mmCIF file of C-alpha atoms in Angstrom:
data_model
loop_
_atom_site.group_PDB
_atom_site.id
_atom_site.type_symbol
_atom_site.label_atom_id
_atom_site.label_comp_id
_atom_site.label_asym_id
_atom_site.label_seq_id
_atom_site.Cartn_x
_atom_site.Cartn_y
_atom_site.Cartn_z
ATOM 1 C CA LEU A 1 64.772 4.840 51.841
ATOM 2 C CA VAL A 2 62.131 4.631 54.603
ATOM 3 C CA THR A 3 63.782 2.986 57.608
ATOM 4 C CA ASP A 4 62.951 5.440 60.360
ATOM 5 C CA PHE A 5 59.455 6.523 61.330
ATOM 6 C CA ASP A 6 57.327 7.873 64.148
ATOM 7 C CA SER A 7 54.136 6.263 65.363
ATOM 8 C CA ALA A 8 51.130 8.112 66.761
ATOM 9 C CA SER A 9 47.567 7.445 67.855
ATOM 10 C CA PRO A 10 45.729 10.649 66.984
ATOM 11 C CA ASP A 11 42.591 11.610 68.843
ATOM 12 C CA ILE A 12 39.917 11.910 66.154
ATOM 13 C CA ASP A 13 36.149 11.634 66.188
ATOM 14 C CA GLU A 14 35.444 7.986 65.322
ATOM 15 C CA ARG A 15 31.666 8.180 65.262
ATOM 16 C CA LEU A 16 29.957 6.481 62.335
ATOM 17 C CA LEU A 17 28.223 8.925 59.999
ATOM 18 C CA PRO A 18 24.613 8.254 58.934
ATOM 19 C CA GLY A 19 24.483 5.887 55.961
ATOM 20 C CA GLU A 20 28.227 5.262 56.030
ATOM 21 C CA SER A 21 29.323 1.769 54.947
ATOM 22 C CA PRO A 22 32.139 -0.001 56.828
ATOM 23 C CA GLU A 23 34.481 0.614 53.869
ATOM 24 C CA GLN A 24 33.618 4.330 53.756
ATOM 25 C CA TYR A 25 33.995 4.539 57.542
ATOM 26 C CA VAL A 26 37.518 3.075 57.738
ATOM 27 C CA SER A 27 38.623 5.003 54.634
ATOM 28 C CA ARG A 28 37.480 8.298 56.165
ATOM 29 C CA LEU A 29 39.183 7.553 59.475
ATOM 30 C CA ALA A 30 42.446 6.423 57.848
ATOM 31 C CA GLU A 31 42.642 9.668 55.866
ATOM 32 C CA SER A 32 41.706 11.753 58.938
ATOM 33 C CA LYS A 33 44.453 10.101 60.980
ATOM 34 C CA ALA A 34 47.018 10.727 58.243
ATOM 35 C CA ARG A 35 46.003 14.387 57.943
ATOM 36 C CA VAL A 36 46.095 14.966 61.722
ATOM 37 C CA CYS A 37 49.596 13.460 61.949
ATOM 38 C CA ASP A 38 50.975 15.031 58.767
ATOM 39 C CA ARG A 39 53.964 17.300 58.908
ATOM 40 C CA GLN A 40 54.804 19.383 55.858
ATOM 41 C CA ASN A 41 56.715 17.479 53.174
ATOM 42 C CA ASP A 42 56.543 14.203 55.073
ATOM 43 C CA LEU A 43 55.126 10.900 54.067
ATOM 44 C CA THR A 44 52.286 9.934 56.397
ATOM 45 C CA LEU A 45 50.362 6.673 56.616
ATOM 46 C CA GLY A 46 47.035 6.493 58.380
ATOM 47 C CA ALA A 47 45.137 3.270 58.973
ATOM 48 C CA ASP A 48 41.904 2.162 60.563
ATOM 49 C CA THR A 49 40.170 -1.172 61.075
ATOM 50 C CA ALA A 50 36.548 -2.072 61.720
ATOM 51 C CA VAL A 51 34.810 -5.352 62.403
ATOM 52 C CA ALA A 52 31.410 -5.600 60.702
ATOM 53 C CA LEU A 53 28.722 -8.153 61.387
ATOM 54 C CA GLY A 54 26.294 -7.523 58.567
ATOM 55 C CA HIS A 55 25.728 -3.754 58.560
ATOM 56 C CA ARG A 56 26.638 -3.411 62.254
ATOM 57 C CA ILE A 57 30.134 -2.132 63.067
ATOM 58 C CA LEU A 58 31.599 -3.613 66.234
ATOM 59 C CA GLY A 59 34.037 -1.147 67.751
ATOM 60 C CA LYS A 60 36.227 -1.534 70.789
ATOM 61 C CA PRO A 61 34.253 -2.854 73.755
ATOM 62 C CA HIS A 62 33.258 -0.339 76.421
ATOM 63 C CA ASP A 63 33.179 -2.901 79.227
ATOM 64 C CA ARG A 64 33.002 -6.627 79.964
ATOM 65 C CA ASP A 65 29.295 -6.899 79.097
ATOM 66 C CA ASP A 66 29.865 -5.167 75.763
ATOM 67 C CA ALA A 67 32.790 -7.482 74.944
ATOM 68 C CA MET A 68 30.740 -10.532 75.919
ATOM 69 C CA ALA A 69 27.841 -9.427 73.698
ATOM 70 C CA MET A 70 30.211 -8.932 70.740
ATOM 71 C CA LEU A 71 31.830 -12.350 71.138
ATOM 72 C CA GLU A 72 28.433 -14.024 71.548
ATOM 73 C CA ALA A 73 27.252 -12.298 68.350
ATOM 74 C CA LEU A 74 30.364 -13.447 66.442
ATOM 75 C CA SER A 75 30.202 -17.025 67.746
ATOM 76 C CA GLY A 76 29.723 -19.550 64.945
ATOM 77 C CA ARG A 77 29.293 -16.808 62.335
ATOM 78 C CA THR A 78 31.237 -15.142 59.552
ATOM 79 C CA HIS A 79 31.952 -11.426 59.720
ATOM 80 C CA GLU A 80 34.096 -8.973 57.781
ATOM 81 C CA VAL A 81 37.131 -7.005 58.867
ATOM 82 C CA TYR A 82 37.751 -3.820 56.882
ATOM 83 C CA THR A 83 41.101 -2.059 57.024
ATOM 84 C CA ALA A 84 41.918 1.098 55.097
ATOM 85 C CA VAL A 85 45.358 2.613 54.617
ATOM 86 C CA ALA A 86 45.817 6.202 53.476
ATOM 87 C CA LEU A 87 49.153 7.437 52.140
ATOM 88 C CA LEU A 88 49.439 11.218 52.415
ATOM 89 C CA ARG A 89 52.281 12.977 50.651
ATOM 90 C CA GLU A 90 52.408 16.673 49.869
ATOM 91 C CA GLY A 91 48.655 16.984 50.423
ATOM 92 C CA SER A 92 47.749 14.198 48.007
ATOM 93 C CA VAL A 93 46.114 11.012 49.308
ATOM 94 C CA GLN A 94 46.162 7.523 47.878
ATOM 95 C CA GLN A 95 44.130 4.825 49.602
ATOM 96 C CA VAL A 96 43.503 1.127 49.665
ATOM 97 C CA CYS A 97 40.925 -0.831 51.642
ATOM 98 C CA THR A 98 40.907 -4.557 52.348
ATOM 99 C CA CYS A 99 37.991 -6.724 53.365
ATOM 100 C CA THR A 100 38.688 -10.065 55.015
ATOM 101 C CA SER A 101 36.045 -12.636 55.927
ATOM 102 C CA VAL A 102 36.557 -14.205 59.342
ATOM 103 C CA THR A 103 34.587 -17.200 60.595
ATOM 104 C CA PHE A 104 34.437 -17.810 64.324
ATOM 105 C CA THR A 105 34.039 -21.241 65.798
ATOM 106 C CA ALA A 106 30.976 -21.772 68.012
ATOM 107 C CA LEU A 107 31.985 -20.429 71.418
ATOM 108 C CA SER A 108 30.746 -21.697 74.754
ATOM 109 C CA SER A 109 30.005 -19.240 77.560
ATOM 110 C CA ALA A 110 32.966 -20.721 79.416
ATOM 111 C CA ALA A 111 35.324 -20.091 76.466
ATOM 112 C CA ILE A 112 34.105 -16.505 76.161
ATOM 113 C CA GLY A 113 34.587 -16.000 79.913
ATOM 114 C CA GLU A 114 38.138 -17.386 79.756
ATOM 115 C CA TYR A 115 39.002 -15.115 76.850
ATOM 116 C CA LEU A 116 37.526 -12.094 78.639
ATOM 117 C CA ALA A 117 39.778 -12.886 81.610
ATOM 118 C CA THR A 118 42.800 -12.086 79.394
ATOM 119 C CA ASP A 119 43.899 -8.563 78.479
ATOM 120 C CA GLU A 120 43.297 -9.077 74.772
ATOM 121 C CA PRO A 121 39.701 -7.955 74.120
ATOM 122 C CA TRP A 122 39.841 -4.470 75.617
ATOM 123 C CA ASP A 123 41.471 -2.382 72.911
ATOM 124 C CA LYS A 124 40.388 -4.406 69.894
ATOM 125 C CA ALA A 125 37.577 -3.887 67.413
ATOM 126 C CA GLY A 126 35.128 -6.757 67.798
ATOM 127 C CA ALA A 127 36.671 -7.610 71.191
ATOM 128 C CA TYR A 128 39.295 -10.001 69.810
ATOM 129 C CA GLY A 129 42.856 -10.045 68.529
ATOM 130 C CA ILE A 130 43.776 -12.612 65.887
ATOM 131 C CA GLN A 131 47.493 -12.247 66.643
ATOM 132 C CA GLY A 132 47.175 -13.665 70.159
ATOM 133 C CA LEU A 133 44.916 -16.003 72.077
ATOM 134 C CA GLY A 134 41.999 -14.822 69.948
ATOM 135 C CA SER A 135 43.361 -16.939 67.099
ATOM 136 C CA ALA A 136 41.855 -19.949 68.912
ATOM 137 C CA LEU A 137 38.379 -18.431 68.368
ATOM 138 C CA ILE A 138 38.749 -18.455 64.590
ATOM 139 C CA GLU A 139 37.842 -21.342 62.317
ATOM 140 C CA ARG A 140 39.019 -19.728 59.056
ATOM 141 C CA ILE A 141 39.819 -16.489 57.273
ATOM 142 C CA HIS A 142 39.603 -15.473 53.653
ATOM 143 C CA GLY A 143 41.698 -12.423 52.841
ATOM 144 C CA SER A 144 44.454 -10.450 54.520
ATOM 145 C CA TYR A 145 45.708 -11.783 57.860
ATOM 146 C CA SER A 146 47.788 -8.627 58.440
ATOM 147 C CA GLY A 147 44.728 -6.533 57.552
ATOM 148 C CA ILE A 148 42.852 -8.109 60.447
ATOM 149 C CA MET A 149 45.691 -6.993 62.733
ATOM 150 C CA GLY A 150 45.346 -3.425 61.456
ATOM 151 C CA LEU A 151 47.858 -2.921 58.625
ATOM 152 C CA PRO A 152 47.532 -4.946 55.416
ATOM 153 C CA ILE A 153 51.217 -5.305 54.547
ATOM 154 C CA TYR A 154 50.887 -6.365 50.902
ATOM 155 C CA GLU A 155 48.507 -3.515 50.069
ATOM 156 C CA THR A 156 50.602 -0.975 52.011
ATOM 157 C CA ILE A 157 53.673 -2.023 50.021
ATOM 158 C CA GLN A 158 51.672 -1.501 46.815
ATOM 159 C CA LEU A 159 50.887 2.071 47.927
ATOM 160 C CA LEU A 160 54.568 2.723 48.669
ATOM 161 C CA ASP A 161 55.595 1.267 45.298
ATOM 162 C CA LEU A 162 53.041 3.423 43.444
ATOM 163 C CA ALA A 163 54.429 6.498 45.191
ATOM 164 C CA LYS A 164 57.989 5.385 44.305
ATOM 165 C CA ILE A 165 58.950 5.311 47.961
ATOM 166 C CA ARG A 166 61.805 3.005 48.818
ATOM 167 C CA TYR A 167 61.529 0.943 51.966
ATOM 168 C CA MET A 168 63.517 -1.842 53.542
ATOM 169 C CA LEU A 169 63.390 -4.911 51.255
ATOM 170 C CA SER A 170 61.945 -2.960 48.319
ATOM 171 C CA PRO A 171 62.613 -4.499 44.923
#
Protein backbone atom coordinates (compact mmCIF):
# COMPACT_ATOMS: atom_id res chain seq x y z
CA LEU A 1 0.00 0.00 0.00
CA VAL A 2 1.52 3.34 -1.08
CA THR A 3 1.07 5.77 1.81
CA ASP A 4 4.58 7.09 2.24
CA PHE A 5 6.62 8.78 -0.46
CA ASP A 6 9.44 11.21 -1.11
CA SER A 7 9.16 14.24 -3.34
CA ALA A 8 11.97 15.70 -5.44
CA SER A 9 12.54 18.35 -8.09
CA PRO A 10 15.33 16.92 -10.22
CA ASP A 11 17.58 19.21 -12.20
CA ILE A 12 17.18 18.09 -15.81
CA ASP A 13 17.67 19.81 -19.14
CA GLU A 14 14.22 21.16 -20.04
CA ARG A 15 15.08 22.59 -23.44
CA LEU A 16 12.64 21.84 -26.23
CA LEU A 17 14.10 19.59 -28.92
CA PRO A 18 13.74 20.58 -32.60
CA GLY A 19 10.39 19.44 -33.99
CA GLU A 20 9.15 18.24 -30.61
CA SER A 21 5.40 18.60 -30.01
CA PRO A 22 4.12 19.72 -26.59
CA GLU A 23 2.93 16.16 -25.88
CA GLN A 24 6.32 14.67 -26.82
CA TYR A 25 8.08 17.36 -24.76
CA VAL A 26 6.20 16.74 -21.49
CA SER A 27 6.34 12.96 -21.99
CA ARG A 28 10.12 13.06 -22.42
CA LEU A 29 10.58 15.27 -19.37
CA ALA A 30 8.26 13.19 -17.17
CA GLU A 31 10.21 10.03 -18.01
CA SER A 32 13.56 11.82 -17.51
CA LYS A 33 12.48 13.05 -14.08
CA ALA A 34 11.35 9.56 -13.07
CA ARG A 35 14.63 8.01 -14.23
CA VAL A 36 16.77 10.64 -12.44
CA CYS A 37 14.87 10.07 -9.17
CA ASP A 38 14.61 6.28 -9.45
CA ARG A 39 16.10 4.07 -6.80
CA GLN A 40 16.44 0.37 -7.51
CA ASN A 41 13.24 -1.61 -6.97
CA ASP A 42 11.21 1.49 -6.15
CA LEU A 43 8.14 2.87 -7.76
CA THR A 44 8.84 6.31 -9.20
CA LEU A 45 6.44 8.83 -10.70
CA GLY A 46 7.68 11.66 -12.85
CA ALA A 47 5.46 14.44 -14.16
CA ASP A 48 5.79 17.54 -16.27
CA THR A 49 3.41 20.24 -17.47
CA ALA A 50 3.59 22.67 -20.37
CA VAL A 51 1.33 25.48 -21.50
CA ALA A 52 1.02 25.69 -25.29
CA LEU A 53 -0.42 28.55 -27.28
CA GLY A 54 -0.63 27.07 -30.75
CA HIS A 55 2.80 25.51 -31.38
CA ARG A 56 4.53 27.84 -28.90
CA ILE A 57 5.35 26.41 -25.46
CA LEU A 58 5.14 28.96 -22.66
CA GLY A 59 7.51 27.96 -19.89
CA LYS A 60 8.07 29.59 -16.54
CA PRO A 61 8.57 33.34 -16.90
CA HIS A 62 12.14 34.63 -16.65
CA ASP A 63 11.12 38.06 -15.36
CA ARG A 64 8.19 40.47 -15.06
CA ASP A 65 8.28 41.47 -18.74
CA ASP A 66 8.25 37.82 -19.81
CA ALA A 67 5.30 37.06 -17.51
CA MET A 68 3.43 40.12 -18.79
CA ALA A 69 3.99 39.08 -22.41
CA MET A 70 2.68 35.56 -21.67
CA LEU A 71 -0.46 36.82 -19.94
CA GLU A 72 -1.11 39.34 -22.72
CA ALA A 73 -0.75 36.53 -25.28
CA LEU A 74 -3.19 34.30 -23.34
CA SER A 75 -5.74 37.07 -22.78
CA GLY A 76 -9.09 36.29 -24.40
CA ARG A 77 -7.73 33.15 -26.06
CA THR A 78 -7.84 29.39 -25.65
CA HIS A 79 -4.64 27.46 -25.06
CA GLU A 80 -3.73 23.90 -24.12
CA VAL A 81 -2.10 22.55 -20.99
CA TYR A 82 -0.28 19.24 -21.45
CA THR A 83 0.69 17.13 -18.46
CA ALA A 84 2.48 13.80 -18.72
CA VAL A 85 2.95 11.28 -15.93
CA ALA A 86 5.52 8.50 -16.16
CA LEU A 87 5.39 5.49 -13.84
CA LEU A 88 8.78 3.79 -13.59
CA ARG A 89 9.02 0.41 -11.92
CA GLU A 90 11.91 -2.00 -12.28
CA GLY A 91 13.14 -0.16 -15.38
CA SER A 92 9.81 -0.34 -17.20
CA VAL A 93 7.88 2.86 -17.95
CA GLN A 94 4.18 3.38 -18.45
CA GLN A 95 2.94 6.85 -19.38
CA VAL A 96 -0.16 8.91 -19.79
CA CYS A 97 -0.54 12.44 -21.11
CA THR A 98 -3.50 14.76 -20.69
CA CYS A 99 -4.41 17.79 -22.74
CA THR A 100 -6.77 20.36 -21.26
CA SER A 101 -8.13 23.39 -23.11
CA VAL A 102 -8.12 26.57 -21.05
CA THR A 103 -9.84 29.78 -22.13
CA PHE A 104 -8.73 33.03 -20.54
CA THR A 105 -11.03 35.96 -20.11
CA ALA A 106 -9.95 39.21 -21.81
CA LEU A 107 -7.48 40.80 -19.40
CA SER A 108 -6.91 44.50 -18.94
CA SER A 109 -3.38 45.82 -18.40
CA ALA A 110 -4.44 46.74 -14.88
CA ALA A 111 -5.62 43.17 -14.14
CA ILE A 112 -2.36 41.74 -15.49
CA GLY A 113 -0.38 44.21 -13.36
CA GLU A 114 -2.34 43.27 -10.23
CA TYR A 115 -1.77 39.58 -10.86
CA LEU A 116 1.94 40.15 -11.46
CA ALA A 117 2.11 41.90 -8.07
CA THR A 118 1.28 38.54 -6.42
CA ASP A 119 3.77 35.71 -5.98
CA GLU A 120 1.82 33.32 -8.19
CA PRO A 121 3.21 33.78 -11.72
CA TRP A 122 6.90 33.23 -11.03
CA ASP A 123 7.25 29.46 -10.88
CA LYS A 124 4.36 28.53 -13.15
CA ALA A 125 4.27 27.53 -16.80
CA GLY A 126 2.38 30.20 -18.71
CA ALA A 127 2.81 32.60 -15.76
CA TYR A 128 -0.39 31.57 -13.98
CA GLY A 129 -1.67 29.12 -11.39
CA ILE A 130 -5.25 27.90 -11.70
CA GLN A 131 -5.31 26.77 -8.06
CA GLY A 132 -4.97 30.30 -6.69
CA LEU A 133 -5.76 33.84 -7.75
CA GLY A 134 -5.09 32.84 -11.35
CA SER A 135 -8.45 31.06 -11.37
CA ALA A 136 -10.02 34.52 -11.78
CA LEU A 137 -8.26 34.82 -15.17
CA ILE A 138 -10.00 31.75 -16.57
CA GLU A 139 -13.36 31.73 -18.31
CA ARG A 140 -13.58 27.94 -18.81
CA ILE A 141 -11.66 24.69 -19.02
CA HIS A 142 -12.29 21.49 -20.89
CA GLY A 143 -10.36 18.54 -19.50
CA SER A 144 -8.42 17.77 -16.35
CA TYR A 145 -8.38 20.47 -13.66
CA SER A 146 -5.75 18.56 -11.65
CA GLY A 147 -3.71 18.15 -14.85
CA ILE A 148 -3.48 21.93 -15.15
CA MET A 149 -2.04 21.99 -11.62
CA GLY A 150 0.61 19.45 -12.62
CA LEU A 151 -0.66 15.97 -11.70
CA PRO A 152 -3.77 14.58 -13.38
CA ILE A 153 -5.17 12.54 -10.49
CA TYR A 154 -7.63 10.35 -12.41
CA GLU A 155 -5.03 9.34 -15.00
CA THR A 156 -2.35 8.77 -12.33
CA ILE A 157 -4.72 6.45 -10.48
CA GLN A 158 -5.27 4.54 -13.73
CA LEU A 159 -1.50 4.04 -14.04
CA LEU A 160 -1.30 2.78 -10.45
CA ASP A 161 -4.24 0.43 -11.03
CA LEU A 162 -2.67 -0.97 -14.22
CA ALA A 163 0.54 -1.65 -12.29
CA LYS A 164 -1.51 -3.29 -9.49
CA ILE A 165 -0.16 -0.82 -6.96
CA ARG A 166 -2.37 -0.25 -3.96
CA TYR A 167 -2.76 3.29 -2.70
CA MET A 168 -4.90 5.01 -0.12
CA LEU A 169 -8.57 4.74 -1.18
CA SER A 170 -7.86 2.13 -3.86
CA PRO A 171 -10.82 -0.05 -4.77
